[in-house]
Amino acid sequence: MSKGAKRKRKKAGKIGTRREDSRFSSMNISTIEQHKRVGSKFVPPLAQIPKMTTSSWSDHHMPEMLWAVLLAGALDRPHYLPLLRKIAIRCRSWFVREDDESAEKQMPDPETGLNFSVVVDQTKLAEISDEEFHNFISIPLAHPLGYAALRPILLIDDLPGIARWKREIDVEPTGDDWNTLASAISRVLDHQSEASTDIRWFKVIIAIISGRMQFPTSFGERLEEFRLFPDKGDMRSVRPSIRAMEMTLRRSTPAGWIEKYWAQALRDTRCIDPSEGQGYTFVDTGIDPDSLYAARDRIIEKFRRNIRAERVDARLDSAFGLVLYALSILEEIGMHRIHTRIVGAVALRSLAEVCITLRSLASTDSPAMWQSYRVYGAGQAKLAFLKTQQMHGDLPNFLDESALHLIANEDTWQEFLDIDVGHWASSNLRKMASDCGDKDIYDMYYDWSSAFIHGNWAAVRDSNFVSCHNPLHRLHRIPRVAHRELNSIELDAIGLTSDMITVLEKLFPGDEKIPRVALRGTALPQ
Ligand SMILES: [Zn+2]
């Protein structure tokens, strides 16, 4: 995408129904409204189900199907699906019972859930007879690529029944087989990928054709779709249905060898750091300094024209001051090229708050509120000043005692000035934004930018870690060589600042228009 396209001015976002043009729109994602509020938490629908336990495909259940993963990794789909089908038919007899006790045998245990063992997985393949094993493995080995596909399995020291696998395949694995294994695993780390769904279908079909699951007659059509997969029915519903059923066909306690397998993979293969060689980058700003300084000059001129004789004009000082403060932040964003850096997100958070504060003050436009904003600030300066007076040892360098004393005493002698340790409008930013009809600004800018101010895990993860590209390492995180470039906040910062200038023009009407800050190469509405 070109820089110009990226900088297209965005329309104000509103929280409502799900966006259809998101790349995540086809995923099962519960909306905020579908969560249930419990105290300070929003609990998603699935987590509200009592005794719900989670079970991980990629961590625990996929490795059990390693042989199938390798086939799906090395062969094209038109080749591996018929193999899976053939194996299902041949292995069906391992599970068929003469008596009709199957339903009782697979009743769920109330503590651990259903421990489903009707599955041709690595654990089962170590339990069957030599003859059954030979019958099973001769199907993939008859394929021209069968040996090459399955050979990497011999690398796994703790694979159940490894000796028999070695005997049947009878070739030495090479170092390159780790790459084959990695490539196969990369296709199934996502539990909803095509290869994952195909392998999960195999598990389901074995349970069905061995008669070890009972279904109501109304399920007939779906069973037929499973039987003829992937050639019958609408895959948009068949595939999720396969995955949902596979989740009920899992061993409740993953086998012990699986953790050893992941540990071996981590020990025997190296991390692949996608950030290797990436240094620090500073992207030049698109903020047009001429327009920024012109806006500032014009605002100062306008301020001068509006000065009145009264000693303290809270409305004038606060409204102009907030806009000048926003312009200062914008200037620092541009001139110091921080728009794609962590400090850029911190700056955007500050701009969002400053913008909501001005819009809230302007919406009531009451002398008491302008005064309250100002007195609160002076009280904060007094509090900081008093702390410097009671602090022993060296003061922090950033504290400027004289400036604090000046501001604390500017309007009123500080001995008559209250210190308010609450919020200046006895409110909070979210409520203020809602009250003045600006919840959209809050929703768009506040939450994620706050993560960077607070250094919460998500911001730390986003900026300083990268997922290792070795699929055998299960997407673990490794530190970035240099912290990453984030999406630019310039356009959003300019939008908030322009919005504040519009508010200022309404508060102090006049003939002369204040220019807006422009982004080079982009015509912003004036
Ligand atoms: Zn790694």
Short mmCIF file of C-alpha atoms and ligand atoms in Angstrom, two decimals:
data_model
loop_
_atom_site.label_atom_id
_atom_site.label_comp_id
_atom_site.label_asym_id
_atom_site.label_seq_id
_atom_site.Cartn_x
_atom_site.Cartn_y
_atom_site.Cartn_z
CA MET A 1 0.00 0.00 0.00
CA SER A 2 1.37 3.42 -0.85
CA LYS A 3 1.99 6.02 1.82
CA GLY A 4 -0.70 8.19 0.27
CA ALA A 5 -3.31 5.46 0.54
CA LYS A 6 -2.33 4.77 4.14
CA ARG A 7 -2.86 8.39 4.97
CA LYS A 8 -6.39 8.52 3.69
CA ARG A 9 -8.47 10.45 6.17
CA LYS A 10 -10.61 8.15 8.25
CA LYS A 11 -14.23 8.57 9.13
CA ALA A 12 -15.13 8.69 12.80
CA GLY A 13 -15.65 5.20 14.14
CA LYS A 14 -18.63 4.21 16.24
CA ILE A 15 -19.01 1.10 18.35
CA GLY A 16 -21.94 -0.86 16.97
CA THR A 17 -22.54 -4.11 15.11
CA ARG A 18 -19.55 -6.04 13.76
CA ARG A 19 -17.63 -4.50 10.86
CA GLU A 20 -18.07 -6.55 7.74
CA ASP A 21 -14.94 -5.33 6.00
CA SER A 22 -12.60 -6.59 8.74
CA ARG A 23 -10.30 -9.45 7.83
CA PHE A 24 -11.57 -11.10 11.02
CA SER A 25 -15.27 -10.77 10.15
CA SER A 26 -15.72 -14.48 9.33
CA MET A 27 -14.24 -15.64 12.64
CA ASN A 28 -16.27 -16.65 15.67
CA ILE A 29 -15.71 -13.61 17.85
CA SER A 30 -18.07 -12.60 20.67
CA THR A 31 -18.92 -8.90 20.66
CA ILE A 32 -18.48 -6.73 23.74
CA GLU A 33 -22.27 -6.88 24.31
CA GLN A 34 -22.17 -10.69 24.29
CA HIS A 35 -19.85 -10.64 27.29
CA LYS A 36 -21.35 -10.71 30.76
CA ARG A 37 -20.26 -8.12 33.26
CA VAL A 38 -19.18 -9.68 36.54
CA GLY A 39 -17.79 -7.02 38.90
CA SER A 40 -15.01 -5.34 36.95
CA LYS A 41 -14.68 -8.17 34.42
CA PHE A 42 -16.38 -8.83 31.10
CA VAL A 43 -16.70 -12.61 30.81
CA PRO A 44 -17.05 -14.13 27.29
CA PRO A 45 -19.97 -16.55 26.65
CA LEU A 46 -17.91 -19.77 26.56
CA ALA A 47 -16.16 -18.94 29.82
CA GLN A 48 -19.56 -18.59 31.48
CA ILE A 49 -20.20 -22.33 31.08
CA PRO A 50 -19.46 -24.04 34.40
CA LYS A 51 -16.56 -26.54 34.52
CA MET A 52 -15.50 -25.59 31.00
CA THR A 53 -11.93 -26.69 30.41
CA THR A 54 -9.81 -25.65 27.46
CA SER A 55 -7.86 -28.11 25.42
CA SER A 56 -5.19 -27.07 22.93
CA TRP A 57 -5.06 -28.58 19.46
CA SER A 58 -1.55 -27.42 18.62
CA ASP A 59 0.05 -28.07 22.01
CA HIS A 60 -1.40 -31.46 22.86
CA HIS A 61 -3.64 -33.05 20.28
CA MET A 62 -1.91 -32.21 17.01
CA PRO A 63 1.39 -33.95 18.00
CA GLU A 64 -0.60 -37.15 18.61
CA MET A 65 -1.47 -37.02 14.90
CA LEU A 66 2.12 -36.40 13.83
CA TRP A 67 2.10 -39.11 11.14
CA ALA A 68 -0.91 -37.46 9.48
CA VAL A 69 0.61 -34.00 9.92
CA LEU A 70 3.71 -35.20 8.04
CA LEU A 71 1.63 -36.64 5.20
CA ALA A 72 -0.37 -33.41 4.91
CA GLY A 73 2.91 -31.47 4.97
CA ALA A 74 4.67 -33.40 2.23
CA LEU A 75 1.84 -34.38 -0.10
CA ASP A 76 -0.72 -32.35 -1.99
CA ARG A 77 -4.26 -32.54 -0.73
CA PRO A 78 -5.50 -34.75 -3.61
CA HIS A 79 -2.83 -37.23 -2.52
CA TYR A 80 -3.02 -37.20 1.25
CA LEU A 81 -6.82 -37.15 1.63
CA PRO A 82 -7.28 -40.49 -0.21
CA LEU A 83 -4.50 -41.95 1.96
CA LEU A 84 -6.31 -40.84 5.11
CA ARG A 85 -9.54 -42.30 3.75
CA LYS A 86 -7.86 -45.62 3.01
CA ILE A 87 -6.24 -45.74 6.44
CA ALA A 88 -9.58 -44.97 8.10
CA ILE A 89 -11.20 -47.91 6.34
CA ARG A 90 -8.35 -50.26 7.18
CA CYS A 91 -8.05 -49.22 10.84
CA ARG A 92 -11.79 -49.16 11.46
CA SER A 93 -11.70 -52.79 12.61
CA TRP A 94 -9.40 -51.91 15.54
CA PHE A 95 -12.30 -50.19 17.21
CA VAL A 96 -15.39 -52.09 16.08
CA ARG A 97 -17.04 -53.97 18.95
CA GLU A 98 -19.10 -57.08 18.53
CA ASP A 99 -21.23 -56.32 21.57
CA ASP A 100 -23.27 -53.18 21.87
CA GLU A 101 -21.58 -51.69 24.92
CA SER A 102 -19.87 -48.88 23.08
CA ALA A 103 -22.10 -46.16 24.44
CA GLU A 104 -21.38 -47.14 28.04
CA LYS A 105 -17.63 -47.43 27.44
CA GLN A 106 -17.39 -43.85 26.23
CA MET A 107 -19.51 -42.20 28.90
CA PRO A 108 -17.79 -39.06 30.19
CA ASP A 109 -16.16 -39.10 33.57
CA PRO A 110 -17.71 -36.23 35.60
CA GLU A 111 -14.26 -35.03 36.74
CA THR A 112 -12.11 -35.33 33.65
CA GLY A 113 -14.72 -35.31 30.89
CA LEU A 114 -14.74 -37.82 28.08
CA ASN A 115 -11.41 -39.58 27.57
CA PHE A 116 -11.85 -40.54 23.96
CA SER A 117 -9.39 -43.16 22.77
CA VAL A 118 -10.97 -44.27 19.48
CA VAL A 119 -8.30 -42.57 17.45
CA VAL A 120 -5.42 -43.62 15.21
CA ASP A 121 -2.84 -41.48 16.97
CA GLN A 122 0.78 -42.00 17.97
CA THR A 123 -0.21 -43.44 21.35
CA LYS A 124 -2.65 -45.94 19.80
CA LEU A 125 -0.13 -46.88 17.12
CA ALA A 126 2.26 -48.00 19.86
CA GLU A 127 -0.38 -50.25 21.44
CA ILE A 128 -1.52 -52.34 18.46
CA SER A 129 0.04 -55.58 17.22
CA ASP A 130 2.98 -55.67 14.79
CA GLU A 131 0.70 -56.97 12.10
CA GLU A 132 -1.83 -54.18 12.57
CA PHE A 133 0.96 -51.63 12.57
CA HIS A 134 2.38 -53.04 9.36
CA ASN A 135 -1.05 -52.96 7.73
CA PHE A 136 -1.40 -49.33 8.73
CA ILE A 137 2.00 -48.06 7.65
CA SER A 138 2.08 -49.95 4.37
CA ILE A 139 -0.60 -47.58 3.02
CA PRO A 140 1.43 -44.34 3.20
CA LEU A 141 4.70 -46.13 2.40
CA ALA A 142 3.18 -47.37 -0.86
CA HIS A 143 2.96 -43.74 -2.00
CA PRO A 144 6.07 -42.60 -3.94
CA LEU A 145 6.68 -39.82 -1.38
CA GLY A 146 5.65 -41.88 1.64
CA TYR A 147 9.13 -42.62 3.01
CA ALA A 148 10.34 -39.06 2.61
CA ALA A 149 7.15 -37.75 4.21
CA LEU A 150 7.27 -39.98 7.29
CA ARG A 151 11.05 -40.12 7.82
CA PRO A 152 11.15 -37.01 10.11
CA ILE A 153 9.09 -38.92 12.68
CA LEU A 154 12.22 -40.97 13.40
CA LEU A 155 13.87 -37.85 14.84
CA ILE A 156 11.53 -37.85 17.83
CA ASP A 157 13.40 -39.62 20.64
CA ASP A 158 10.37 -40.12 22.87
CA LEU A 159 7.84 -41.11 20.21
CA PRO A 160 5.84 -44.06 21.57
CA GLY A 161 6.93 -47.29 19.85
CA ILE A 162 9.80 -45.54 18.02
CA ALA A 163 11.64 -48.84 17.50
CA ARG A 164 8.82 -50.19 15.37
CA TRP A 165 8.64 -47.01 13.29
CA LYS A 166 12.41 -47.30 12.68
CA ARG A 167 12.07 -50.91 11.70
CA GLU A 168 9.28 -50.30 9.21
CA ILE A 169 10.64 -47.13 7.59
CA ASP A 170 14.20 -48.43 7.75
CA VAL A 171 16.04 -45.29 6.59
CA GLU A 172 18.16 -42.89 8.60
CA PRO A 173 16.65 -39.43 9.11
CA THR A 174 18.80 -36.52 7.96
CA GLY A 175 19.31 -33.10 9.53
CA ASP A 176 17.15 -31.70 6.77
CA ASP A 177 14.22 -33.72 8.08
CA TRP A 178 13.87 -31.15 10.88
CA ASN A 179 13.02 -28.65 8.13
CA THR A 180 10.46 -31.03 6.64
CA LEU A 181 8.94 -31.47 10.09
CA ALA A 182 8.94 -27.71 10.70
CA SER A 183 7.26 -27.05 7.39
CA ALA A 184 4.56 -29.65 8.11
CA ILE A 185 3.95 -28.28 11.62
CA SER A 186 3.61 -24.75 10.25
CA ARG A 187 0.47 -25.85 8.38
CA VAL A 188 -1.28 -27.16 11.47
CA LEU A 189 -0.39 -24.72 14.26
CA ASP A 190 -3.63 -22.94 13.44
CA HIS A 191 -6.40 -25.26 14.60
CA GLN A 192 -8.70 -23.97 11.86
CA SER A 193 -6.28 -24.30 8.90
CA GLU A 194 -7.15 -26.55 5.97
CA ALA A 195 -4.61 -29.22 6.94
CA SER A 196 -5.71 -29.13 10.60
CA THR A 197 -9.35 -29.48 9.61
CA ASP A 198 -8.53 -32.42 7.31
CA ILE A 199 -6.69 -34.26 10.08
CA ARG A 200 -9.45 -33.48 12.54
CA TRP A 201 -11.91 -34.87 9.97
CA PHE A 202 -9.90 -38.12 9.97
CA LYS A 203 -10.34 -38.43 13.74
CA VAL A 204 -14.07 -37.83 13.43
CA ILE A 205 -14.59 -40.26 10.56
CA ILE A 206 -12.82 -43.11 12.38
CA ALA A 207 -15.15 -42.68 15.34
CA ILE A 208 -18.17 -42.65 13.03
CA ILE A 209 -17.35 -45.60 10.77
CA SER A 210 -16.28 -47.80 13.65
CA GLY A 211 -19.74 -47.34 15.14
CA ARG A 212 -18.34 -46.02 18.39
CA MET A 213 -20.51 -42.94 18.40
CA GLN A 214 -24.27 -42.83 18.28
CA PHE A 215 -26.17 -40.13 16.48
CA PRO A 216 -29.84 -39.14 16.31
CA THR A 217 -31.47 -39.80 12.93
CA SER A 218 -31.75 -36.04 12.38
CA PHE A 219 -27.96 -36.06 12.04
CA GLY A 220 -28.09 -38.23 8.90
CA GLU A 221 -27.41 -35.47 6.39
CA ARG A 222 -24.40 -34.18 8.33
CA LEU A 223 -22.98 -37.71 8.65
CA GLU A 224 -23.25 -38.05 4.89
CA GLU A 225 -21.33 -34.77 4.48
CA PHE A 226 -18.63 -36.08 6.81
CA ARG A 227 -18.46 -39.37 4.91
CA LEU A 228 -18.02 -37.66 1.56
CA PHE A 229 -15.82 -34.82 2.87
CA PRO A 230 -14.83 -32.49 1.25
CA ASP A 231 -17.12 -33.10 -1.73
CA LYS A 232 -20.56 -32.69 -0.18
CA GLY A 233 -22.30 -29.80 1.55
CA ASP A 234 -21.36 -26.21 2.24
CA MET A 235 -17.80 -26.26 3.59
CA ARG A 236 -18.49 -23.04 5.53
CA SER A 237 -20.66 -25.11 7.82
CA VAL A 238 -19.19 -28.61 7.38
CA ARG A 239 -15.66 -27.58 8.38
CA PRO A 240 -16.65 -25.83 11.66
CA SER A 241 -18.90 -28.80 12.41
CA ILE A 242 -15.99 -31.23 11.99
CA ARG A 243 -13.83 -29.14 14.28
CA ALA A 244 -16.54 -28.87 16.93
CA MET A 245 -17.03 -32.64 16.91
CA GLU A 246 -13.30 -33.35 17.01
CA MET A 247 -13.07 -31.36 20.23
CA THR A 248 -15.31 -33.93 21.87
CA LEU A 249 -13.11 -36.79 20.59
CA ARG A 250 -9.94 -36.07 22.49
CA ARG A 251 -7.97 -37.87 25.11
CA SER A 252 -8.63 -36.01 28.34
CA THR A 253 -5.04 -36.25 29.54
CA PRO A 254 -2.43 -35.60 26.86
CA ALA A 255 0.28 -38.29 26.76
CA GLY A 256 3.52 -37.58 28.61
CA TRP A 257 5.73 -37.90 25.52
CA ILE A 258 4.27 -34.76 23.96
CA GLU A 259 5.94 -32.32 26.35
CA LYS A 260 9.24 -34.18 25.80
CA TYR A 261 8.74 -33.88 22.06
CA TRP A 262 8.33 -30.10 22.23
CA ALA A 263 11.35 -29.89 24.56
CA GLN A 264 13.46 -31.88 22.10
CA ALA A 265 12.35 -29.67 19.21
CA LEU A 266 13.40 -26.59 21.17
CA ARG A 267 16.73 -28.17 22.12
CA ASP A 268 17.64 -29.58 18.72
CA THR A 269 16.56 -26.74 16.42
CA ARG A 270 17.44 -23.09 16.44
CA CYS A 271 15.23 -20.02 16.81
CA ILE A 272 14.44 -18.16 13.62
CA ASP A 273 14.41 -14.48 14.48
CA PRO A 274 12.47 -12.53 11.86
CA SER A 275 13.78 -9.26 13.31
CA GLU A 276 17.42 -10.22 12.77
CA GLY A 277 19.27 -7.46 10.98
CA GLN A 278 16.56 -4.90 11.60
CA GLY A 279 17.99 -1.81 13.24
CA TYR A 280 16.18 1.23 14.52
CA THR A 281 14.28 3.10 11.88
CA PHE A 282 13.00 6.62 12.12
CA VAL A 283 10.41 7.40 9.53
CA ASP A 284 10.30 11.01 8.41
CA THR A 285 7.24 12.91 9.48
CA GLY A 286 4.53 13.86 7.02
CA ILE A 287 3.42 16.78 9.21
CA ASP A 288 3.85 20.00 7.27
CA PRO A 289 5.72 22.35 9.66
CA ASP A 290 4.68 25.51 7.76
CA SER A 291 1.00 24.77 8.33
CA LEU A 292 1.65 23.87 11.96
CA TYR A 293 3.50 27.10 12.77
CA ALA A 294 0.94 29.14 10.78
CA ALA A 295 -1.86 27.64 12.86
CA ARG A 296 0.01 28.44 16.06
CA ASP A 297 0.67 32.05 15.01
CA ARG A 298 -2.96 32.59 14.06
CA ILE A 299 -4.20 31.12 17.36
CA ILE A 300 -1.89 33.42 19.33
CA GLU A 301 -3.14 36.43 17.33
CA LYS A 302 -6.71 35.43 18.02
CA PHE A 303 -5.93 35.06 21.72
CA ARG A 304 -4.54 38.59 21.81
CA ARG A 305 -7.67 39.99 20.19
CA ASN A 306 -9.81 38.29 22.83
CA ILE A 307 -7.90 39.42 25.95
CA ARG A 308 -10.19 41.30 28.30
CA ALA A 309 -9.47 43.50 31.31
CA GLU A 310 -10.35 40.97 34.00
CA ARG A 311 -7.31 39.58 35.79
CA VAL A 312 -8.18 35.89 35.40
CA ASP A 313 -10.10 34.74 32.33
CA ALA A 314 -10.31 30.98 32.85
CA ARG A 315 -12.32 30.42 29.66
CA LEU A 316 -9.86 32.25 27.41
CA ASP A 317 -6.70 30.83 28.99
CA SER A 318 -7.99 27.28 29.20
CA ALA A 319 -9.51 27.03 25.72
CA PHE A 320 -6.56 28.57 23.90
CA GLY A 321 -4.11 26.88 26.23
CA LEU A 322 -5.48 23.42 25.53
CA VAL A 323 -5.28 23.95 21.76
CA LEU A 324 -1.72 25.31 22.01
CA TYR A 325 -0.78 22.34 24.19
CA ALA A 326 -2.18 19.96 21.54
CA LEU A 327 -0.21 21.79 18.83
CA SER A 328 2.94 21.48 20.95
CA ILE A 329 2.48 17.74 21.21
CA LEU A 330 1.88 17.56 17.47
CA GLU A 331 5.02 19.58 16.82
CA GLU A 332 7.08 17.24 18.98
CA ILE A 333 5.58 14.19 17.28
CA GLY A 334 6.64 15.52 13.88
CA MET A 335 9.92 17.22 14.57
CA HIS A 336 11.25 14.32 16.61
CA ARG A 337 9.90 11.67 14.25
CA ILE A 338 8.18 9.76 17.05
CA HIS A 339 4.96 9.05 15.13
CA THR A 340 5.79 5.37 14.71
CA ARG A 341 7.42 4.98 18.13
CA ILE A 342 6.13 4.09 21.61
CA VAL A 343 6.25 7.74 22.64
CA GLY A 344 3.99 8.48 19.67
CA ALA A 345 1.27 6.26 21.16
CA VAL A 346 1.81 7.96 24.53
CA ALA A 347 1.44 11.34 22.79
CA LEU A 348 -1.77 10.23 21.07
CA ARG A 349 -3.23 9.17 24.42
CA SER A 350 -2.48 12.62 25.80
CA LEU A 351 -4.05 14.28 22.73
CA ALA A 352 -7.21 12.20 23.10
CA GLU A 353 -7.55 13.32 26.71
CA VAL A 354 -6.83 16.94 25.91
CA CYS A 355 -9.36 16.87 23.07
CA ILE A 356 -12.12 15.33 25.23
CA THR A 357 -11.35 17.82 28.01
CA LEU A 358 -11.76 20.81 25.67
CA ARG A 359 -14.90 19.40 24.04
CA SER A 360 -16.41 18.71 27.45
CA LEU A 361 -15.63 22.22 28.75
CA ALA A 362 -16.99 23.77 25.54
CA SER A 363 -20.18 21.73 25.61
CA THR A 364 -21.26 23.12 29.00
CA ASP A 365 -19.32 26.38 28.51
CA SER A 366 -20.06 27.35 32.10
CA PRO A 367 -17.81 29.73 34.06
CA ALA A 368 -17.83 27.30 36.99
CA MET A 369 -16.43 24.46 34.90
CA TRP A 370 -13.70 26.59 33.27
CA GLN A 371 -12.78 27.77 36.74
CA SER A 372 -12.84 24.23 38.13
CA TYR A 373 -10.46 23.02 35.42
CA ARG A 374 -8.06 25.82 36.25
CA VAL A 375 -8.24 25.62 40.04
CA TYR A 376 -7.71 21.88 39.92
CA GLY A 377 -4.52 22.36 37.89
CA ALA A 378 -3.24 25.02 40.25
CA GLY A 379 -3.98 22.68 43.16
CA GLN A 380 -1.90 19.96 41.48
CA ALA A 381 1.01 22.38 41.14
CA LYS A 382 0.62 23.25 44.83
CA LEU A 383 0.63 19.57 45.82
CA ALA A 384 3.79 18.93 43.82
CA PHE A 385 5.38 22.07 45.27
CA LEU A 386 4.53 21.07 48.84
CA LYS A 387 6.09 17.68 48.25
CA THR A 388 9.31 19.35 47.11
CA GLN A 389 9.32 21.26 50.37
CA GLN A 390 9.12 18.09 52.39
CA MET A 391 11.43 15.97 50.23
CA HIS A 392 14.90 15.31 51.59
CA GLY A 393 18.01 14.71 49.56
CA ASP A 394 18.30 15.72 45.89
CA LEU A 395 15.08 16.69 44.14
CA PRO A 396 14.29 14.80 40.93
CA ASN A 397 15.78 16.79 38.10
CA PHE A 398 12.51 17.26 36.25
CA LEU A 399 10.83 19.11 39.13
CA ASP A 400 11.11 22.86 38.76
CA GLU A 401 10.31 24.27 42.22
CA SER A 402 10.06 27.86 41.04
CA ALA A 403 7.65 27.06 38.21
CA LEU A 404 5.46 25.04 40.57
CA HIS A 405 5.41 27.83 43.13
CA LEU A 406 4.52 30.42 40.50
CA ILE A 407 1.57 28.42 39.12
CA ALA A 408 0.30 27.41 42.56
CA ASN A 409 0.13 31.07 43.60
CA GLU A 410 -0.76 32.76 40.31
CA ASP A 411 -4.51 33.14 40.75
CA THR A 412 -4.85 32.82 44.51
CA TRP A 413 -2.32 32.75 47.35
CA GLN A 414 -1.77 29.04 47.87
CA GLU A 415 -2.79 29.28 51.53
CA PHE A 416 -6.36 29.77 50.21
CA LEU A 417 -6.11 27.11 47.46
CA ASP A 418 -7.66 23.68 47.92
CA ILE A 419 -5.92 20.56 46.66
CA ASP A 420 -8.41 18.25 44.94
CA VAL A 421 -7.17 14.69 44.82
CA GLY A 422 -10.19 13.55 42.76
CA HIS A 423 -10.99 14.52 39.17
CA TRP A 424 -11.29 18.20 38.23
CA ALA A 425 -14.89 17.76 37.06
CA SER A 426 -15.72 15.15 39.74
CA SER A 427 -15.99 12.74 36.82
CA ASN A 428 -13.74 10.54 34.72
CA LEU A 429 -12.72 10.79 31.10
CA ARG A 430 -15.05 8.05 29.90
CA LYS A 431 -18.07 9.67 31.55
CA MET A 432 -17.05 13.13 30.38
CA ALA A 433 -16.76 11.84 26.83
CA SER A 434 -20.19 10.18 27.05
CA ASP A 435 -21.80 13.26 28.58
CA CYS A 436 -20.64 15.54 25.78
CA GLY A 437 -21.48 13.04 23.02
CA ASP A 438 -17.85 12.18 22.27
CA LYS A 439 -17.73 8.56 23.34
CA ASP A 440 -16.48 7.74 19.82
CA ILE A 441 -13.25 9.69 20.43
CA TYR A 442 -12.79 7.79 23.67
CA ASP A 443 -13.52 4.42 22.04
CA MET A 444 -11.21 5.07 19.11
CA TYR A 445 -8.15 6.40 20.88
CA TYR A 446 -8.17 5.80 24.59
CA ASP A 447 -7.85 2.10 25.45
CA TRP A 448 -5.02 0.95 23.23
CA SER A 449 -2.93 4.10 23.60
CA SER A 450 -3.32 3.79 27.40
CA ALA A 451 -1.62 0.40 27.20
CA PHE A 452 1.58 2.21 26.16
CA ILE A 453 1.35 4.77 28.98
CA HIS A 454 0.94 2.01 31.55
CA GLY A 455 3.44 -0.35 29.95
CA ASN A 456 0.92 -3.14 30.19
CA TRP A 457 1.85 -6.54 28.83
CA ALA A 458 0.18 -6.04 25.46
CA ALA A 459 2.20 -2.91 24.72
CA VAL A 460 5.40 -4.56 25.94
CA ARG A 461 4.69 -7.61 23.80
CA ASP A 462 3.72 -5.59 20.76
CA SER A 463 6.77 -3.37 20.74
CA ASN A 464 9.59 -5.52 22.08
CA PHE A 465 8.89 -9.14 21.22
CA VAL A 466 8.49 -11.05 18.00
CA SER A 467 7.22 -14.60 17.41
CA CYS A 468 10.02 -17.00 16.56
CA HIS A 469 9.49 -18.25 13.02
CA ASN A 470 10.57 -21.78 13.80
CA PRO A 471 7.20 -23.62 13.83
CA LEU A 472 8.72 -26.31 16.07
CA HIS A 473 9.02 -23.68 18.79
CA ARG A 474 5.27 -23.15 18.96
CA LEU A 475 5.35 -19.43 18.18
CA HIS A 476 7.17 -18.57 21.40
CA ARG A 477 8.32 -15.00 21.83
CA ILE A 478 11.86 -13.76 21.46
CA PRO A 479 13.09 -10.21 22.07
CA ARG A 480 13.33 -8.02 19.00
CA VAL A 481 16.77 -6.80 18.04
CA ALA A 482 15.31 -3.30 17.98
CA HIS A 483 11.80 -2.44 19.11
CA ARG A 484 9.37 -2.32 16.27
CA GLU A 485 7.98 0.48 14.22
CA LEU A 486 4.27 0.92 15.08
CA ASN A 487 1.50 2.24 12.85
CA SER A 488 1.90 5.98 12.49
CA ILE A 489 -0.26 8.09 14.79
CA GLU A 490 0.19 11.25 12.68
CA LEU A 491 -3.13 11.22 10.90
CA ASP A 492 -5.05 10.57 14.13
CA ALA A 493 -3.06 13.23 15.99
CA ILE A 494 -3.75 15.79 13.25
CA GLY A 495 -7.44 14.85 13.26
CA LEU A 496 -7.77 15.42 17.02
CA THR A 497 -5.90 18.73 16.83
CA SER A 498 -8.02 19.98 13.92
CA ASP A 499 -11.09 19.04 15.86
CA MET A 500 -9.91 21.15 18.80
CA ILE A 501 -9.28 24.14 16.54
CA THR A 502 -12.87 23.84 15.30
CA VAL A 503 -14.10 23.89 18.92
CA LEU A 504 -11.98 26.97 19.59
CA GLU A 505 -13.43 28.76 16.55
CA LYS A 506 -16.95 28.12 17.83
CA LEU A 507 -16.08 29.39 21.32
CA PHE A 508 -14.45 32.52 19.94
CA PRO A 509 -16.13 33.31 16.62
CA GLY A 510 -14.38 35.66 14.26
CA ASP A 511 -13.97 36.35 10.56
CA GLU A 512 -10.51 34.97 10.20
CA LYS A 513 -10.16 31.26 9.85
CA ILE A 514 -7.38 29.37 11.62
CA PRO A 515 -5.47 27.13 9.21
CA ARG A 516 -5.37 23.42 9.98
CA VAL A 517 -2.19 21.40 10.25
CA ALA A 518 -1.63 19.51 7.00
CA LEU A 519 0.03 16.27 6.14
CA ARG A 520 2.43 16.64 3.23
CA GLY A 521 0.97 15.24 0.06
CA THR A 522 -2.53 15.02 1.52
CA ALA A 523 -5.24 17.60 1.19
CA LEU A 524 -7.07 17.79 4.49
CA PRO A 525 -10.44 19.52 4.68
CA GLN A 526 -9.92 23.10 5.83
ZN ZN B 1 12.46 -20.23 18.78
#
